[in-house]
Short mmCIF file of C-alpha atoms in Angstrom, two decimals:
data_model
loop_
_atom_site.label_atom_id
_atom_site.label_comp_id
_atom_site.label_asym_id
_atom_site.label_seq_id
_atom_site.Cartn_x
_atom_site.Cartn_y
_atom_site.Cartn_z
CA ALA A 485 15.74 25.23 -58.00
CA SER A 486 12.40 26.09 -56.48
CA LEU A 487 11.95 25.79 -52.75
CA LYS A 488 8.29 25.28 -51.98
CA GLU A 489 8.46 25.18 -48.21
CA THR A 490 7.43 28.27 -46.25
CA VAL A 491 10.32 30.22 -44.78
CA PRO A 492 10.31 32.88 -42.02
CA ARG A 493 9.70 36.45 -43.13
CA SER A 494 13.18 37.34 -41.97
CA LEU A 495 14.64 35.14 -44.71
CA TYR A 496 14.64 35.47 -48.47
CA LYS A 497 13.16 32.72 -50.58
CA LEU A 498 15.50 31.51 -53.30
CA ASN A 499 13.52 30.81 -56.47
CA VAL A 500 16.02 30.45 -59.29
CA VAL A 501 19.72 29.77 -59.70
CA VAL A 502 21.16 30.54 -63.13
CA SER A 503 24.74 29.92 -64.27
CA VAL A 504 26.28 32.01 -67.05
CA THR A 505 29.45 31.09 -68.88
CA THR A 506 30.75 34.56 -69.78
CA LEU A 507 30.31 38.07 -68.49
CA SER A 508 28.32 38.91 -71.62
CA ASP A 509 25.69 36.23 -70.96
CA GLU A 510 22.32 37.50 -69.83
CA ALA A 511 20.08 35.71 -67.36
CA LYS A 512 16.37 36.21 -67.96
CA PHE A 513 14.20 36.63 -64.85
CA PRO A 514 10.48 37.23 -64.40
CA GLU A 515 9.54 40.86 -63.81
CA GLY A 516 9.91 41.94 -60.20
CA MET A 517 12.56 39.35 -59.33
CA HIS A 518 15.69 40.45 -57.51
CA THR A 519 19.08 39.13 -58.62
CA VAL A 520 22.20 38.46 -56.61
CA LYS A 521 25.53 38.05 -58.38
CA VAL A 522 27.79 35.51 -56.68
CA PRO A 523 31.48 36.31 -57.23
CA PRO A 524 33.99 33.64 -58.29
CA LEU A 525 35.43 31.44 -55.56
CA THR A 526 38.48 32.82 -53.83
CA LYS A 527 41.49 30.55 -53.45
CA PRO A 528 40.78 29.87 -49.73
CA GLU A 529 37.14 29.05 -50.56
CA ALA A 530 38.15 26.72 -53.38
CA THR A 531 40.68 25.05 -51.09
CA CYS A 532 37.92 24.39 -48.54
CA VAL A 533 35.77 22.76 -51.25
CA ILE A 534 38.61 20.41 -52.19
CA PHE A 535 39.52 19.33 -48.67
CA ASP A 536 35.91 19.06 -47.48
CA ALA A 537 35.03 16.70 -50.35
CA ALA A 538 38.19 14.66 -49.86
CA SER A 539 37.65 14.31 -46.12
CA ARG A 540 34.02 13.21 -46.65
CA HIS A 541 34.27 10.97 -49.69
CA ALA A 542 37.89 10.03 -50.42
CA LYS A 543 40.17 10.15 -47.40
CA HIS A 544 42.90 8.45 -49.44
CA LEU A 545 43.34 11.75 -51.32
CA LEU A 546 44.48 13.38 -48.09
CA SER A 547 47.56 11.14 -48.11
CA TYR A 548 48.87 12.93 -51.21
CA PRO A 549 51.10 16.02 -50.91
CA ILE A 550 49.03 19.19 -50.66
CA ARG A 551 50.57 20.53 -53.87
CA LEU A 552 48.94 17.68 -55.83
CA LEU A 553 45.48 18.43 -54.45
CA MET A 554 46.00 22.12 -55.11
CA GLY A 555 46.53 21.23 -58.76
CA MET A 556 42.73 21.11 -58.95
CA LEU A 557 42.74 24.91 -58.71
CA LYS A 558 42.62 25.27 -62.48
CA ASN A 559 41.09 28.10 -64.51
CA GLY A 560 37.55 26.79 -64.11
CA SER A 561 37.83 26.31 -60.37
CA GLU A 562 36.56 29.85 -59.85
CA SER A 563 33.18 28.27 -60.62
CA PRO A 564 31.80 26.33 -57.63
CA ARG A 565 29.99 23.95 -59.99
CA TYR A 566 33.13 23.18 -62.00
CA LEU A 567 35.19 22.52 -58.90
CA HIS A 568 32.46 20.41 -57.28
CA ILE A 569 32.22 18.16 -60.37
CA LEU A 570 36.01 17.92 -60.72
CA VAL A 571 36.67 17.05 -57.08
CA HIS A 572 33.93 14.40 -56.97
CA HIS A 573 35.35 12.94 -60.18
CA PHE A 574 38.67 12.34 -58.44
CA CYS A 575 36.97 11.15 -55.27
CA ARG A 576 35.49 8.32 -57.35
CA GLN A 577 38.76 7.36 -59.01
CA GLY A 578 40.26 5.51 -56.07
CA LYS A 579 44.00 5.46 -55.42
CA SER A 580 46.07 6.73 -58.27
CA HIS A 581 49.83 6.54 -58.80
CA ASP A 582 49.89 9.71 -60.91
CA LEU A 583 47.27 12.09 -59.53
CA ALA A 584 49.17 15.16 -60.72
CA ALA A 585 49.12 13.99 -64.35
CA GLU A 586 45.43 13.11 -64.16
CA VAL A 587 44.53 16.50 -62.70
CA GLU A 588 46.65 18.30 -65.27
CA GLY A 589 44.99 16.34 -68.07
CA CYS A 590 41.47 17.47 -67.17
CA ALA A 591 39.84 20.31 -69.07
CA SER A 592 39.82 23.68 -67.29
CA ALA A 593 36.24 24.68 -68.22
CA ILE A 594 33.02 22.97 -67.22
CA GLN A 595 31.65 22.02 -70.67
CA PRO A 596 34.79 20.30 -72.02
CA LEU A 597 35.34 18.80 -68.56
CA LEU A 598 31.99 17.02 -68.87
CA ASP A 599 32.49 16.10 -72.53
CA ASN A 600 36.10 14.92 -72.36
CA ASP A 601 36.53 13.64 -68.81
CA ILE A 602 33.40 13.09 -66.72
CA LEU A 603 31.03 11.31 -69.12
CA PRO A 604 33.75 9.02 -70.58
CA ALA A 605 34.81 8.12 -67.02
CA LEU A 606 31.23 7.23 -66.08
CA GLU A 607 31.00 4.99 -69.15
CA ARG A 608 34.28 3.25 -68.32
CA ASP A 609 33.17 2.60 -64.74
CA PHE A 610 29.47 1.82 -65.01
CA ASN A 611 28.72 0.42 -68.46
CA GLU A 612 28.99 -3.27 -69.25
CA GLY A 613 32.34 -4.69 -68.19
CA GLY A 614 33.27 -1.50 -66.34
CA ALA A 615 35.16 -1.36 -63.08
CA VAL A 616 32.04 -0.98 -60.94
CA TYR A 617 29.98 -3.53 -62.85
CA ALA A 618 32.69 -6.10 -62.15
CA PHE A 619 31.92 -5.78 -58.43
CA PRO A 620 31.48 -9.27 -56.92
CA ARG A 621 27.76 -8.72 -56.22
CA ALA A 622 27.01 -8.73 -59.95
CA PRO A 623 24.82 -11.78 -60.73
CA ARG A 624 26.57 -14.34 -62.89
CA GLY A 625 25.29 -15.12 -66.33
CA ALA A 626 22.98 -12.07 -66.45
CA PRO A 627 24.57 -9.26 -68.48
CA PRO A 628 23.01 -5.86 -67.76
CA PRO A 629 21.26 -3.72 -70.38
CA TRP A 630 23.55 -2.03 -72.86
CA GLY A 631 24.41 1.62 -72.42
CA ALA A 632 23.43 2.03 -68.78
CA VAL A 633 25.10 5.46 -68.48
CA GLU A 634 23.34 6.75 -71.60
CA ARG A 635 19.95 5.46 -70.44
CA VAL A 636 20.26 6.93 -66.93
CA LEU A 637 21.49 10.35 -68.05
CA LYS A 638 18.92 10.66 -70.84
CA ALA A 639 16.13 9.73 -68.41
CA MET A 640 17.33 12.37 -65.95
CA ALA A 641 17.74 15.02 -68.65
CA ALA A 642 14.24 14.38 -70.00
CA THR A 643 12.74 15.61 -66.70
CA GLY A 644 14.11 19.12 -67.36
CA GLU A 645 14.49 21.75 -64.67
CA GLY A 646 11.54 20.26 -62.76
CA GLY A 647 13.67 17.26 -61.93
CA PHE A 648 12.54 14.00 -60.41
CA CYS A 649 12.42 12.00 -57.18
CA PRO A 650 15.36 9.56 -56.98
CA ASP A 651 13.01 6.72 -55.99
CA ASP A 652 11.23 7.16 -59.35
CA LEU A 653 14.40 6.75 -61.43
CA PRO A 654 13.84 3.05 -62.34
CA ASP A 655 10.39 3.92 -63.74
CA LEU A 656 11.86 6.83 -65.73
CA ILE A 657 14.47 4.52 -67.26
CA GLY A 658 11.90 1.94 -68.31
CA GLU A 659 12.47 -1.53 -69.74
CA PRO A 660 14.66 -3.46 -69.61
CA PRO A 661 15.49 -2.62 -65.99
CA ILE A 662 19.06 -1.84 -64.96
CA PRO A 663 20.16 -4.17 -62.13
CA ASP A 664 20.47 -2.52 -58.72
CA HIS A 665 24.15 -3.44 -58.38
CA GLN A 666 24.78 -1.28 -61.43
CA LEU A 667 22.11 1.41 -61.09
CA VAL A 668 22.69 2.29 -57.43
CA PRO A 669 26.39 3.28 -57.69
CA LEU A 670 25.86 4.92 -61.09
CA SER A 671 22.97 7.09 -59.93
CA ALA A 672 24.85 7.93 -56.71
CA ALA A 673 27.85 9.13 -58.73
CA VAL A 674 25.67 11.37 -60.89
CA LEU A 675 23.49 12.69 -58.06
CA SER A 676 26.47 13.59 -55.86
CA SER A 677 28.28 15.68 -58.44
CA MET A 678 25.99 16.79 -61.26
CA CYS A 679 22.60 17.50 -59.69
CA HIS A 680 20.78 20.19 -57.74
CA ARG A 681 18.99 18.83 -54.67
CA GLY A 682 15.85 20.05 -52.92
CA ARG A 683 12.63 18.84 -51.30
CA GLU A 684 9.04 19.02 -52.42
CA GLY A 685 6.05 17.59 -50.57
CA GLY A 686 8.35 15.88 -48.09
CA ARG A 687 10.26 14.03 -50.82
CA GLU A 688 13.76 14.65 -52.09
CA ARG A 689 13.81 16.07 -55.61
CA VAL A 690 16.85 16.43 -57.86
CA ALA A 691 17.60 17.84 -61.30
CA LEU A 692 20.63 17.78 -63.56
CA VAL A 693 22.62 20.99 -63.53
CA CYS A 694 21.40 23.07 -66.47
CA PRO A 695 22.44 23.87 -69.09
CA PHE A 696 25.86 22.24 -68.90
CA VAL A 697 25.03 18.60 -68.17
CA THR A 698 21.89 18.43 -70.30
CA SER A 699 23.80 19.95 -73.21
CA SER A 700 26.60 17.39 -72.92
CA VAL A 701 24.12 14.52 -72.60
CA SER A 702 22.14 15.68 -75.64
CA LEU A 703 25.25 16.02 -77.82
CA ARG A 704 26.89 12.78 -76.72
CA TYR A 705 23.82 10.54 -76.91
CA SER A 706 21.84 12.12 -79.74
#
């Protein structure tokens, strides 16, 4: 993500963040760029990610035994992005009677996690007849456009690494419009877990995490 604002000379300016999936992957940088390799999360660091997200977004998770929450420390949790997406997924799920089984059932790598768990969950919650759409504020007798999750994710993915301003999302989606009672919680769920955030020209700018999310969106909704 590019940061356009001027920073003091004593600080480095972060221009690009690239994720690689294996040690053999190569990240391509413009000539003259310096690279910094970020090591995998340690167990204490990953634990902080879990409890920070739960305390901010899903305090009901803190009522579960610690061993259940620590079940999120799967193979892929060495990746901050994987763990961030996984934890926010469970923060959205509400109270569960079998958290351990749900955690155990999730894929332990970021790509299958998105394909098998995250995108299907978004469709169950936010498409027509989903748990969130059934919220009492939904206007009666006015069914929303079909495939809201597909339309929102494809609109976001089409902006590429340059991203978009969240306020512009309805225009990117186009006609027919998605009702606010459906679009607002859906976009919030995606922005909180699957997007980079930054500012440009005084406005917030976000972009889907690349290449993982855009790849899953392209394959699922092609």
